[in-house]
Short mmCIF file of N, CA and C in Angstrom, two decimals:
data_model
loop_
_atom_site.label_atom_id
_atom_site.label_comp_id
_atom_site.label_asym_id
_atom_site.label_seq_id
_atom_site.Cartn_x
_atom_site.Cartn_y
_atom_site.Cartn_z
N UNK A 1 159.69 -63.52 -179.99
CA UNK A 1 159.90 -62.09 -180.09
C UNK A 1 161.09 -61.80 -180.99
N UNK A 2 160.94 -60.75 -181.80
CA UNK A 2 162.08 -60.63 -182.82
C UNK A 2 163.28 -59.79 -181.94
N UNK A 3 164.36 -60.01 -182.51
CA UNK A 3 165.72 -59.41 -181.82
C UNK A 3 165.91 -57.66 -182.19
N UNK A 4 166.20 -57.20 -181.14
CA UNK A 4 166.62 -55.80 -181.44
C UNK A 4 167.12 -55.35 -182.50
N UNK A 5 168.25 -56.69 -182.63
CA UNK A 5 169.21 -56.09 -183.33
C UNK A 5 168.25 -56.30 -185.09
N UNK A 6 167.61 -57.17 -185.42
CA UNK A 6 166.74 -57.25 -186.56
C UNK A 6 166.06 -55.98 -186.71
N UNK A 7 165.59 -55.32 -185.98
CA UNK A 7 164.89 -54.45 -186.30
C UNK A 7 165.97 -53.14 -186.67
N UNK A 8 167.24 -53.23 -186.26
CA UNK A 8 168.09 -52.07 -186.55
C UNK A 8 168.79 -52.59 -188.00
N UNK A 9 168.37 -53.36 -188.57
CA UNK A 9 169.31 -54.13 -189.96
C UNK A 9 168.10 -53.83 -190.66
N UNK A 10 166.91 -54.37 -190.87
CA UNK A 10 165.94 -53.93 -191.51
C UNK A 10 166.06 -52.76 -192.86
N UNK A 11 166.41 -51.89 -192.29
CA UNK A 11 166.34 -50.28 -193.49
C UNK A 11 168.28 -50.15 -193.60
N UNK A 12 168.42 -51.58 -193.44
CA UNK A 12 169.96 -51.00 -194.09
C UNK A 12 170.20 -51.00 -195.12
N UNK A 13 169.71 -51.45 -196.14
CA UNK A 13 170.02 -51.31 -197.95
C UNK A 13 170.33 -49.84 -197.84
N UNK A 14 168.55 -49.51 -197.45
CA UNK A 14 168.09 -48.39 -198.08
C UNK A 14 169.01 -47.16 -197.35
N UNK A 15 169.23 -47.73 -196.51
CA UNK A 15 170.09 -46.74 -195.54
C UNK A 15 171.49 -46.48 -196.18
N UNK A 16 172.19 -47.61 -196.59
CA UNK A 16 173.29 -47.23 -197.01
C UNK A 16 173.17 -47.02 -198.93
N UNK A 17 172.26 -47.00 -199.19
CA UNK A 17 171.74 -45.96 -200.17
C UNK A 17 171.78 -44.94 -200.41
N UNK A 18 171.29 -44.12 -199.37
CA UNK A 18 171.03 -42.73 -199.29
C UNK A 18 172.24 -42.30 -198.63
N UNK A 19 172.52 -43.25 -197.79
CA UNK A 19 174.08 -42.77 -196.96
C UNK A 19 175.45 -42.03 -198.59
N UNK A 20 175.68 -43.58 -199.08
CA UNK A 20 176.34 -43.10 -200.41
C UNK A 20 175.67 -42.14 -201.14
N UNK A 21 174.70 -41.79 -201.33
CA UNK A 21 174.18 -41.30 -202.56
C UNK A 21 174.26 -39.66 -202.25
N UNK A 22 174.26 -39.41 -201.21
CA UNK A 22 173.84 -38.41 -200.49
C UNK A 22 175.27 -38.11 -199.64
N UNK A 23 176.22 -38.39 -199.24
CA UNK A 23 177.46 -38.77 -198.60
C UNK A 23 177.89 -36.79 -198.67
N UNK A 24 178.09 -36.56 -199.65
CA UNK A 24 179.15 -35.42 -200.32
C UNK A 24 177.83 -34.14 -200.82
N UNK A 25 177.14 -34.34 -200.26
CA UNK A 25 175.86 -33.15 -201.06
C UNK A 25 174.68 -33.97 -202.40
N UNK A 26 174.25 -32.83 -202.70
CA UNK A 26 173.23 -33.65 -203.58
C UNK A 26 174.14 -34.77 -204.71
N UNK A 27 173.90 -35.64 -205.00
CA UNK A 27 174.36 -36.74 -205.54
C UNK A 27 174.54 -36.44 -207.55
N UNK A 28 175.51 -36.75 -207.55
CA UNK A 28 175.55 -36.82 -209.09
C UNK A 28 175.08 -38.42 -209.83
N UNK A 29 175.12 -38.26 -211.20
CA UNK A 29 174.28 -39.18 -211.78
C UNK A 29 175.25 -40.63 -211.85
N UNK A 30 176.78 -40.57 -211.22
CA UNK A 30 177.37 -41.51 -211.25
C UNK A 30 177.47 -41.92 -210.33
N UNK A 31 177.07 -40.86 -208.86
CA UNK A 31 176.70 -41.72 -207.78
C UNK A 31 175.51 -42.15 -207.64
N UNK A 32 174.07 -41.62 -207.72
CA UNK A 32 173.41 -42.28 -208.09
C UNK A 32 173.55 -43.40 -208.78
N UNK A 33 174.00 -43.95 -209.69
CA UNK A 33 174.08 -45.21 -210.27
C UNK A 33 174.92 -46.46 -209.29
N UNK A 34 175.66 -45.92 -209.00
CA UNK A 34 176.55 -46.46 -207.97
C UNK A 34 175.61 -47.31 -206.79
N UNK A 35 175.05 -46.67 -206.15
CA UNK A 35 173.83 -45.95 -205.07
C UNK A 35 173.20 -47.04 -205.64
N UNK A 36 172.51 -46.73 -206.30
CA UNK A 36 171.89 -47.80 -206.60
C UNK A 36 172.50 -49.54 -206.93
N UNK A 37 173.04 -49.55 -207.62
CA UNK A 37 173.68 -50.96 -207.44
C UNK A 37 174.34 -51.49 -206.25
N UNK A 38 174.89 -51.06 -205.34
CA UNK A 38 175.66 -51.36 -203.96
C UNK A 38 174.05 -51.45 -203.42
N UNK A 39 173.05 -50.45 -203.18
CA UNK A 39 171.70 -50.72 -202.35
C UNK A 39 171.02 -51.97 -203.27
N UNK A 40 171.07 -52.29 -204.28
CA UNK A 40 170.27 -53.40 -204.94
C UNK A 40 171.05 -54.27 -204.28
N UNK A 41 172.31 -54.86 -204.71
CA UNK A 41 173.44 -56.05 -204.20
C UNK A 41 172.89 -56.10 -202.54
N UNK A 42 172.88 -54.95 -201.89
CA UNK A 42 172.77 -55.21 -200.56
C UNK A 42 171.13 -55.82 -199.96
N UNK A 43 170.19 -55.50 -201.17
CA UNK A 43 168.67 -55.31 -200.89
C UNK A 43 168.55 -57.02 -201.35
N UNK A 44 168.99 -57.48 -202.17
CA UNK A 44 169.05 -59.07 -202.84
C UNK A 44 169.75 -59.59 -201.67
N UNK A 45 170.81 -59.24 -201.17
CA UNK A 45 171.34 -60.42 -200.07
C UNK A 45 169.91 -60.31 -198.97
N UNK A 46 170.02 -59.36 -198.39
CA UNK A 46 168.84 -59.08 -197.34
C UNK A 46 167.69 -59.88 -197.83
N UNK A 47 166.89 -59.89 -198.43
CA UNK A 47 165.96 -60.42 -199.27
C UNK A 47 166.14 -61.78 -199.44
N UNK A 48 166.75 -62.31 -199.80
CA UNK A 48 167.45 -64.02 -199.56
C UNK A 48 167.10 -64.35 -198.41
N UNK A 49 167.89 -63.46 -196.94
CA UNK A 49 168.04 -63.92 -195.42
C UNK A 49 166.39 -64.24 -195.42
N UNK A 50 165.74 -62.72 -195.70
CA UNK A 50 164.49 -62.68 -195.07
C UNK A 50 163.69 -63.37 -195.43
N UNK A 51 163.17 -64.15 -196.86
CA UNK A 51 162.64 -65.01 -197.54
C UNK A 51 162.88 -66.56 -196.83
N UNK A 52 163.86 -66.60 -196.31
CA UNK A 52 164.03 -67.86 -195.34
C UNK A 52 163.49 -68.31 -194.08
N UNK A 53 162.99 -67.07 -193.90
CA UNK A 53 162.98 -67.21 -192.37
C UNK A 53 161.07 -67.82 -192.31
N UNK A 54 160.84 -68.15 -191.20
CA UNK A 54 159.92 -68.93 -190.79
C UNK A 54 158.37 -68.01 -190.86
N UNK A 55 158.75 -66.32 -190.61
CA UNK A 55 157.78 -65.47 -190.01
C UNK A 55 157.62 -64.80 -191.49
N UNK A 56 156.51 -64.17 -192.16
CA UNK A 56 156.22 -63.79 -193.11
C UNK A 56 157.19 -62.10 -193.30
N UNK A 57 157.31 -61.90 -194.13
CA UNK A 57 158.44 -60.73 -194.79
C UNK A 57 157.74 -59.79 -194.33
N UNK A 58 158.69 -58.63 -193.55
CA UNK A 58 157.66 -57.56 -193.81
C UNK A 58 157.84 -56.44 -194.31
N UNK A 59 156.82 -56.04 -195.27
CA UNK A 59 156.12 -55.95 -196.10
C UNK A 59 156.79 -54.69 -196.18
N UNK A 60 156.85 -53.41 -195.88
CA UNK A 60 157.90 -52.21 -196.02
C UNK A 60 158.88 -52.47 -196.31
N UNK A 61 159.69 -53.08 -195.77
CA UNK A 61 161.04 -53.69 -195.83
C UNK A 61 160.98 -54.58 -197.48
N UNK A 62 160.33 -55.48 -198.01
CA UNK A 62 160.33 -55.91 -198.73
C UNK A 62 160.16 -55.25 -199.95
N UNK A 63 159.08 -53.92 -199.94
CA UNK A 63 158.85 -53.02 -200.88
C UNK A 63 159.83 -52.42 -200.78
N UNK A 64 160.96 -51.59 -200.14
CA UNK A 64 162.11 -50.96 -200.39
C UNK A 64 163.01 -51.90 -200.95
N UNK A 65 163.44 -53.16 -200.66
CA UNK A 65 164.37 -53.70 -201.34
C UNK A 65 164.00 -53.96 -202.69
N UNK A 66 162.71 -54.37 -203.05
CA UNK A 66 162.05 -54.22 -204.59
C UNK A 66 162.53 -53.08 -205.03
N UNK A 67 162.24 -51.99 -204.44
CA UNK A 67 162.60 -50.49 -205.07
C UNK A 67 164.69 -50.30 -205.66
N UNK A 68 165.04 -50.73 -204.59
CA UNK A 68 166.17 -50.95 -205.00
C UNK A 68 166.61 -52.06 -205.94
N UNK A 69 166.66 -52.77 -205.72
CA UNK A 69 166.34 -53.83 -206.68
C UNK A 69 166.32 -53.42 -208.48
N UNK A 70 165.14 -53.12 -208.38
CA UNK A 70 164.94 -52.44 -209.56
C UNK A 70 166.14 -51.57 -209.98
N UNK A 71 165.69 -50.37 -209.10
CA UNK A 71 166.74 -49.55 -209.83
C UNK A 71 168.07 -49.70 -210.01
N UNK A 72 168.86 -50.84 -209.26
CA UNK A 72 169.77 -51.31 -209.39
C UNK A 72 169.75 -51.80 -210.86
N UNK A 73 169.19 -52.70 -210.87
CA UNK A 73 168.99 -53.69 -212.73
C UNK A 73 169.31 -52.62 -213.57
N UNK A 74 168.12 -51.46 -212.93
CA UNK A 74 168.35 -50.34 -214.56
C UNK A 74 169.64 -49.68 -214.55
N UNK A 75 169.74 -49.18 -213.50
CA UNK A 75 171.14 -48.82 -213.43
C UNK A 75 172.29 -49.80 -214.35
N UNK A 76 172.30 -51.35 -213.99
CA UNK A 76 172.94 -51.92 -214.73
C UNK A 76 173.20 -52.23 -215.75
N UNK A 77 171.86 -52.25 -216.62
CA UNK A 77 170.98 -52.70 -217.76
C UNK A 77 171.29 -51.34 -218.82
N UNK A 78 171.24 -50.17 -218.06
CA UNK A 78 171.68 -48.65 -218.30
C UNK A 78 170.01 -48.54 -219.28
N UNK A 79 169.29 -49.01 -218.35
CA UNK A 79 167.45 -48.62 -218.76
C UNK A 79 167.01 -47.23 -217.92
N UNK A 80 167.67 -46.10 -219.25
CA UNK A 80 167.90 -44.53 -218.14
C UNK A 80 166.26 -44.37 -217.75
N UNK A 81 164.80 -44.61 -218.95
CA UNK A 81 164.08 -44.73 -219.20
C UNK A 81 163.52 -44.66 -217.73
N UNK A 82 163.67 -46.06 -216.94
CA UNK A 82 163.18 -46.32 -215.40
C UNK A 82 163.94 -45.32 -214.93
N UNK A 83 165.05 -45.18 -215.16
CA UNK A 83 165.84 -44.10 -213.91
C UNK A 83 165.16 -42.48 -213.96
N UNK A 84 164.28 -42.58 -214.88
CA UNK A 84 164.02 -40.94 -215.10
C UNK A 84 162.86 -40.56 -214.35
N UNK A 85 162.22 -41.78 -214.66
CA UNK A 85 161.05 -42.17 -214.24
C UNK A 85 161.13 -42.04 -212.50
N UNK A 86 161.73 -42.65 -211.77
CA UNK A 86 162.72 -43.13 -210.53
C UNK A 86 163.10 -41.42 -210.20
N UNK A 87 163.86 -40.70 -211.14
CA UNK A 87 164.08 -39.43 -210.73
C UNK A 87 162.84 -38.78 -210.96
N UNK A 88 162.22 -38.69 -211.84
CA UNK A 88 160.66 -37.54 -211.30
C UNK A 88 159.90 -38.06 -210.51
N UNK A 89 159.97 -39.55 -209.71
CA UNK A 89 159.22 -39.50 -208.61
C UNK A 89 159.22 -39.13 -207.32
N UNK A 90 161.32 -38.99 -207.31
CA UNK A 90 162.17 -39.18 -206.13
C UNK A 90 161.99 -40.16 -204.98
N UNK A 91 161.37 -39.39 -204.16
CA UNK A 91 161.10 -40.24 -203.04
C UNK A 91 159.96 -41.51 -203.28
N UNK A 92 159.04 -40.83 -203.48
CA UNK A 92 157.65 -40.83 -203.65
C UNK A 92 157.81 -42.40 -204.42
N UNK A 93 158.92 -42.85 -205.38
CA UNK A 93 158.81 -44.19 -206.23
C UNK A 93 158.30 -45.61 -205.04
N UNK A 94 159.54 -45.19 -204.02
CA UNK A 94 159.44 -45.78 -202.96
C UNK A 94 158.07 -46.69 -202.03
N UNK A 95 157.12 -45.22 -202.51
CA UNK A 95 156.05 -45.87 -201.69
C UNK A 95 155.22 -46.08 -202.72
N UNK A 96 155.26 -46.09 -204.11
CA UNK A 96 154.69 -46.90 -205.27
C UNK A 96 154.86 -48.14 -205.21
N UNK A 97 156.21 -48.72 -204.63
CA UNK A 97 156.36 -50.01 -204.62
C UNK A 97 155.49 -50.47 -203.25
N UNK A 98 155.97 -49.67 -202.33
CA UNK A 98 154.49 -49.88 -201.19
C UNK A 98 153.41 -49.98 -201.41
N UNK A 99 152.84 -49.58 -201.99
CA UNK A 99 151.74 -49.48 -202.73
C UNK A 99 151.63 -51.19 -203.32
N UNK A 100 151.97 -51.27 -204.14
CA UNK A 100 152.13 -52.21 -204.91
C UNK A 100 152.27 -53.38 -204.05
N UNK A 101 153.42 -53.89 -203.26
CA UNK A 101 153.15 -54.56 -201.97
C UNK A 101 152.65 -55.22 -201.45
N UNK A 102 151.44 -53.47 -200.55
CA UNK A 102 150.60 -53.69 -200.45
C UNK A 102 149.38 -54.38 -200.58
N UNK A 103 149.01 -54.29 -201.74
CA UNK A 103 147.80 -54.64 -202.59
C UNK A 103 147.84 -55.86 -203.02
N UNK A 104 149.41 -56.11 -203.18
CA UNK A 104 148.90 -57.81 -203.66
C UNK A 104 149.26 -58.69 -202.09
N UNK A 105 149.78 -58.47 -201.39
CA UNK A 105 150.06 -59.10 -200.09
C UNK A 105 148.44 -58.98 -199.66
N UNK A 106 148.08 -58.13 -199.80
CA UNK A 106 146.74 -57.93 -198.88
C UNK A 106 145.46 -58.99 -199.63
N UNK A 107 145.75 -58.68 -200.61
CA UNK A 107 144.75 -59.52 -201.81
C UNK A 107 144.89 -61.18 -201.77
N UNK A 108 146.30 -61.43 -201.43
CA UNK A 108 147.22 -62.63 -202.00
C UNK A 108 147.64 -63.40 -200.81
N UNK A 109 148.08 -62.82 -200.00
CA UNK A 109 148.51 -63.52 -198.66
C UNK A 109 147.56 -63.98 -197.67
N UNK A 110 147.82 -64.67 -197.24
CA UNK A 110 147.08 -64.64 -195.50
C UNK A 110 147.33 -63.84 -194.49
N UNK A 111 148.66 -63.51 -194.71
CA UNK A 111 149.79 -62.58 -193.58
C UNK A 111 148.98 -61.60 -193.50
N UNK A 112 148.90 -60.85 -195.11
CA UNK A 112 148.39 -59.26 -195.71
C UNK A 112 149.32 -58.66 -195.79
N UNK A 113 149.18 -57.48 -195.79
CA UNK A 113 149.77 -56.10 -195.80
C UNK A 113 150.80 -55.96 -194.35
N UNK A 114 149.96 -56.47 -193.33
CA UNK A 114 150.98 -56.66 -191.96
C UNK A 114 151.75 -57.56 -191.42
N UNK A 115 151.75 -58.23 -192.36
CA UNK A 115 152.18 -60.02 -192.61
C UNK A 115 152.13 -60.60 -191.07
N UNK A 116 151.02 -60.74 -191.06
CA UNK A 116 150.52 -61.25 -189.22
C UNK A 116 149.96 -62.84 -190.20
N UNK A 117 150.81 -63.55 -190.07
CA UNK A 117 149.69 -65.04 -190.66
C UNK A 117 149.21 -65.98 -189.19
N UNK A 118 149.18 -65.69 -188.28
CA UNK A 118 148.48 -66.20 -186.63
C UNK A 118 147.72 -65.48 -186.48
N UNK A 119 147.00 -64.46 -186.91
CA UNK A 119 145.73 -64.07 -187.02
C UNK A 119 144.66 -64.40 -187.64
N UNK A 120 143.69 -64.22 -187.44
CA UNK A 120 142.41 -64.27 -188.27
C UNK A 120 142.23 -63.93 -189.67
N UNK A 121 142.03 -64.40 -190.93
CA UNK A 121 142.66 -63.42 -191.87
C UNK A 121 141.59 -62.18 -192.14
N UNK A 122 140.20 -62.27 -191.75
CA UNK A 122 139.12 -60.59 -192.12
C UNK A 122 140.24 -60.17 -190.97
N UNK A 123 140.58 -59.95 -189.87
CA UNK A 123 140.71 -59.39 -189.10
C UNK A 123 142.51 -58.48 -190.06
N UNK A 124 143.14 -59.83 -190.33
CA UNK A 124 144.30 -59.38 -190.92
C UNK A 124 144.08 -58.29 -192.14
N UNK A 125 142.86 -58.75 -192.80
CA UNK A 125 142.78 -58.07 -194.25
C UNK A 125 142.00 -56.72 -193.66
N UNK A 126 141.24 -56.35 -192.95
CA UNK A 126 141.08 -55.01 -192.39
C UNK A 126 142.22 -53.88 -191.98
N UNK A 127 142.97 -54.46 -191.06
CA UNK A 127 144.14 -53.88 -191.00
C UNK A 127 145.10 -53.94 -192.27
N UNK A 128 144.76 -54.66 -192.82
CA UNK A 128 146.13 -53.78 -194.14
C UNK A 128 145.46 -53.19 -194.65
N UNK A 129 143.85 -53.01 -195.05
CA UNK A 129 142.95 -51.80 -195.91
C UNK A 129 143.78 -50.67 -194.81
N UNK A 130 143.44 -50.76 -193.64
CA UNK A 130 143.97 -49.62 -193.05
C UNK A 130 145.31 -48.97 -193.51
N UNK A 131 145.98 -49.93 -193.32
CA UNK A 131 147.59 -49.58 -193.72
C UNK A 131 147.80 -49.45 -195.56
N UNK A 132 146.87 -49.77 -196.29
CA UNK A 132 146.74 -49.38 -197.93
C UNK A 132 146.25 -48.09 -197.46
N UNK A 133 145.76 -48.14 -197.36
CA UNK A 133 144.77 -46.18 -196.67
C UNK A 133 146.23 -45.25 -196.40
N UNK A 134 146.88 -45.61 -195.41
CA UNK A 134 147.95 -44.91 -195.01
C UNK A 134 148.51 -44.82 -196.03
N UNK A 135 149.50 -45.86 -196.67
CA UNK A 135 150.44 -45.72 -197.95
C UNK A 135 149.95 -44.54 -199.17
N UNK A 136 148.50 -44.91 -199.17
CA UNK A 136 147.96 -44.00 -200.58
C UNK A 136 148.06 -42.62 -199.70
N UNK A 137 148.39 -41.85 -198.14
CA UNK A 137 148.65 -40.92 -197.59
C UNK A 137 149.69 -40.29 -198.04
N UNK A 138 150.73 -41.39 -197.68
CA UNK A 138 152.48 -41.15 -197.49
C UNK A 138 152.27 -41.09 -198.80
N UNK A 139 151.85 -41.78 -199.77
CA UNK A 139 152.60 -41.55 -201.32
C UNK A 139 152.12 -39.94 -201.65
N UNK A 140 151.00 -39.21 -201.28
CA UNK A 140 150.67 -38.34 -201.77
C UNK A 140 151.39 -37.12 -200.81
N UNK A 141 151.77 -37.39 -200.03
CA UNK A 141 152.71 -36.90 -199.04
C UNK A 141 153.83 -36.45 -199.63
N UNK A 142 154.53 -37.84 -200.05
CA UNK A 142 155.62 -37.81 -200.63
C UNK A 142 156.03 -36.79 -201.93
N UNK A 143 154.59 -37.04 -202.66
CA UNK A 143 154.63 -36.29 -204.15
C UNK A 143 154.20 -35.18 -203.91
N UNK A 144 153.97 -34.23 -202.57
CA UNK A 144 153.45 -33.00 -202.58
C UNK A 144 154.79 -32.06 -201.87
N UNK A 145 155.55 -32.86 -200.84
CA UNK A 145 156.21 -32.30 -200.63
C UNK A 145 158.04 -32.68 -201.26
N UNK A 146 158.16 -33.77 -202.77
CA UNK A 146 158.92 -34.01 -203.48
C UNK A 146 160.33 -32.91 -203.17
N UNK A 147 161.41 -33.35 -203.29
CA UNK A 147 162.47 -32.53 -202.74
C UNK A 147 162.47 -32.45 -201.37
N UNK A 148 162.17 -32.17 -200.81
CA UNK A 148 161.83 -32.46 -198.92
C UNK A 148 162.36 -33.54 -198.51
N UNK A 149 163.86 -34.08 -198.22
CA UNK A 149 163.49 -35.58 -197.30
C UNK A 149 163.12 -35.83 -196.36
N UNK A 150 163.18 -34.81 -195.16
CA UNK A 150 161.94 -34.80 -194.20
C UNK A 150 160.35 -35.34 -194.75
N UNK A 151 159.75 -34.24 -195.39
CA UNK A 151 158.69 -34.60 -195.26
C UNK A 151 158.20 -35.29 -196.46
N UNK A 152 158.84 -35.77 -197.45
CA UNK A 152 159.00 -36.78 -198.12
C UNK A 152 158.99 -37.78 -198.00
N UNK A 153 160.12 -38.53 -197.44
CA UNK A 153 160.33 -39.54 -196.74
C UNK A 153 160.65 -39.83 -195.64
N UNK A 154 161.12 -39.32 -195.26
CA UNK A 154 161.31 -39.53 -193.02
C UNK A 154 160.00 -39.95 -192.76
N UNK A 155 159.12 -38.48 -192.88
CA UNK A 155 158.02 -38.84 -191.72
C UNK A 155 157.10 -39.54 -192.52
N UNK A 156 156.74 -40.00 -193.58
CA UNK A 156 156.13 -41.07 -193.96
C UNK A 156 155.97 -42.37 -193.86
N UNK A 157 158.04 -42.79 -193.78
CA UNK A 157 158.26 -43.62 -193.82
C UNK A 157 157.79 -44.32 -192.27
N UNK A 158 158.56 -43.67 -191.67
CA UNK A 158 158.62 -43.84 -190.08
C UNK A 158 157.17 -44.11 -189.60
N UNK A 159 156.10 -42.87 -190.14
CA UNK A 159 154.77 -43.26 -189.49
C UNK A 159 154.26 -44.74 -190.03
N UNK A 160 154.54 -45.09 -191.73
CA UNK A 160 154.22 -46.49 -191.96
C UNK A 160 155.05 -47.33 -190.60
N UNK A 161 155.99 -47.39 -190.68
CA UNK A 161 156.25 -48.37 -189.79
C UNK A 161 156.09 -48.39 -188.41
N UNK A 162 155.32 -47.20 -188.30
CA UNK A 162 154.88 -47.41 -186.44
C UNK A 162 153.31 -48.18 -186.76
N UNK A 163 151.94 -47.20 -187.77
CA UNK A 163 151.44 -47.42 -188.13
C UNK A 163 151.61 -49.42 -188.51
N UNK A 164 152.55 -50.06 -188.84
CA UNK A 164 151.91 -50.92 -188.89
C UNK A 164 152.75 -51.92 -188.09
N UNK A 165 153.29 -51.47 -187.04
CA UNK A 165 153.77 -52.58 -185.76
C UNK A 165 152.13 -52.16 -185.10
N UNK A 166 151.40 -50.84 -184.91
CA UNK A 166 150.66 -50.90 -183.68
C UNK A 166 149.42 -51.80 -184.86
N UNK A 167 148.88 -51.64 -185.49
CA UNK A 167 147.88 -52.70 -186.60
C UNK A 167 148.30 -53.87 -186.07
N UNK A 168 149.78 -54.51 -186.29
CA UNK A 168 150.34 -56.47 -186.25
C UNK A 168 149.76 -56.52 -184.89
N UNK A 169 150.02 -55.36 -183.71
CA UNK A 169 150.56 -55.94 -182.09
C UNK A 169 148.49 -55.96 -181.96
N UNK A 170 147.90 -54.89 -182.38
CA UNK A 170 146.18 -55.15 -182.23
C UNK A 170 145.79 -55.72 -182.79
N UNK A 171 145.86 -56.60 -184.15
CA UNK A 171 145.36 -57.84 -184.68
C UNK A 171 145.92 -58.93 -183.67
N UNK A 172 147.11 -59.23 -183.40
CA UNK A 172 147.49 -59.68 -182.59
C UNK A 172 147.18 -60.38 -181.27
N UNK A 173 146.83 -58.89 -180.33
CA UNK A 173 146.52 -58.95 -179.53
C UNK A 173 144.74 -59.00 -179.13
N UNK A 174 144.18 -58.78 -180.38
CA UNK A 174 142.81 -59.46 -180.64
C UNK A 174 142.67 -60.65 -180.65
N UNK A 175 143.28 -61.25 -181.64
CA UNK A 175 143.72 -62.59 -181.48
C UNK A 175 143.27 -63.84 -180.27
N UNK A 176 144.65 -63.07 -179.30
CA UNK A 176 145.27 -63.84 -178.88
C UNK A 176 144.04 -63.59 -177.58
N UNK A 177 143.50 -62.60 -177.57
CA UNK A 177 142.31 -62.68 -176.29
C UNK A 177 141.10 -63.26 -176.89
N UNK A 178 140.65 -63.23 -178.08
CA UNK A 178 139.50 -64.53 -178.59
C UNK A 178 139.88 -65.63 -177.93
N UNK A 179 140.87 -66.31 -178.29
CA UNK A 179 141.42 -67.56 -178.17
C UNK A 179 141.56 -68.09 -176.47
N UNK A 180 142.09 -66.78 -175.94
CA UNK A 180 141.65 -67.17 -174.34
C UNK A 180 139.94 -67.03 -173.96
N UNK A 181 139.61 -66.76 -174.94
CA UNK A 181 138.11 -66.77 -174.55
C UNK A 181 137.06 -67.62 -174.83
N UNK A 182 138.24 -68.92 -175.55
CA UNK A 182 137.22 -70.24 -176.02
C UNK A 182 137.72 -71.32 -175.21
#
């Protein structure tokens, strides 16, 4: 069983991202840059830990630190080009990289999209179509209600990640009652 406290470290890049970026009112273009490099530096260490560990990455978590990531480089690289790009998506870039993710974890992995690799993998690869289904939601979510961080990103984000603990715990728990049943 994973530790509490893992699950409260998880969205800390991104957290102390938006924390700085956002700290003092809407953010200027030097905190933004800032913002971004402190959340990349922080999204690369995280990303290291998590790449180590025994249980497959998951997969939200991994697409936000990509997101940062990135925009960190450009930020560094001073590639305004991505950053503009990054600013007319706002939120919404976020779950492009979800997106993205997505699709190749699901395509590419055994884990999938829910990075369950002790499952079955049709059973695994159904549930991340499900959870690709959702993302292509939240992204259009995101880009309709753009400016909104509520309904931008809060409740998108949040429903992906309930959305795909209850998918892991019912592949899961499919699973694990086949198996008592042979």
């Amino acid at each position: 069983m994973k530790s509490p406290w893992l699950a409260l470290v998880q969205f800390f890049p991104l957290s102390i991202f938006a924390l700085y970026a956002f700290w003092h009112g809407a953010p200027s273009d030097e905190r933004w840059l800032a913002a971004f490099q402190i959340g990349a530096l922080l999204a690369l260490i995280q990303l290291i830990w998590v790449l180590r560990q025994a249980q497959p990455a998951n997969r939200l978590i991994l697409a936000a630190n990509l997101y940062l990531i990135a925009g960190g480089m450009a930020a560094f690289f001073q590639q305004w080009w991505f950053l503009k790009l990054y600013g007319s998506l706002r939120v919404a870039a976020i779950f492009v990289f979800i997106l993205a993710v997505g699709i190749v974890t699901t395509l590419c992995s055994p884990a999938g999209f829910i990075a369950q690799a002790a499952a079955p993998t049709q059973q695994v690869r159904t549930a991340s179509y499900y959870l690709l289904a959702a993302t292509l939601i939240a992204l259009t979510v995101s880009l309709y209600y753009r400016g909104n961080q509520t309904w931008a990103a809060v409740v998108p984000i949040v429903s992906l990640v309930i959305l795909q603990r209850i998918l892991a715990r019912r592949v899961i728990h499919a699973h694990n009652n086949e198996s008592e049943g042979d």
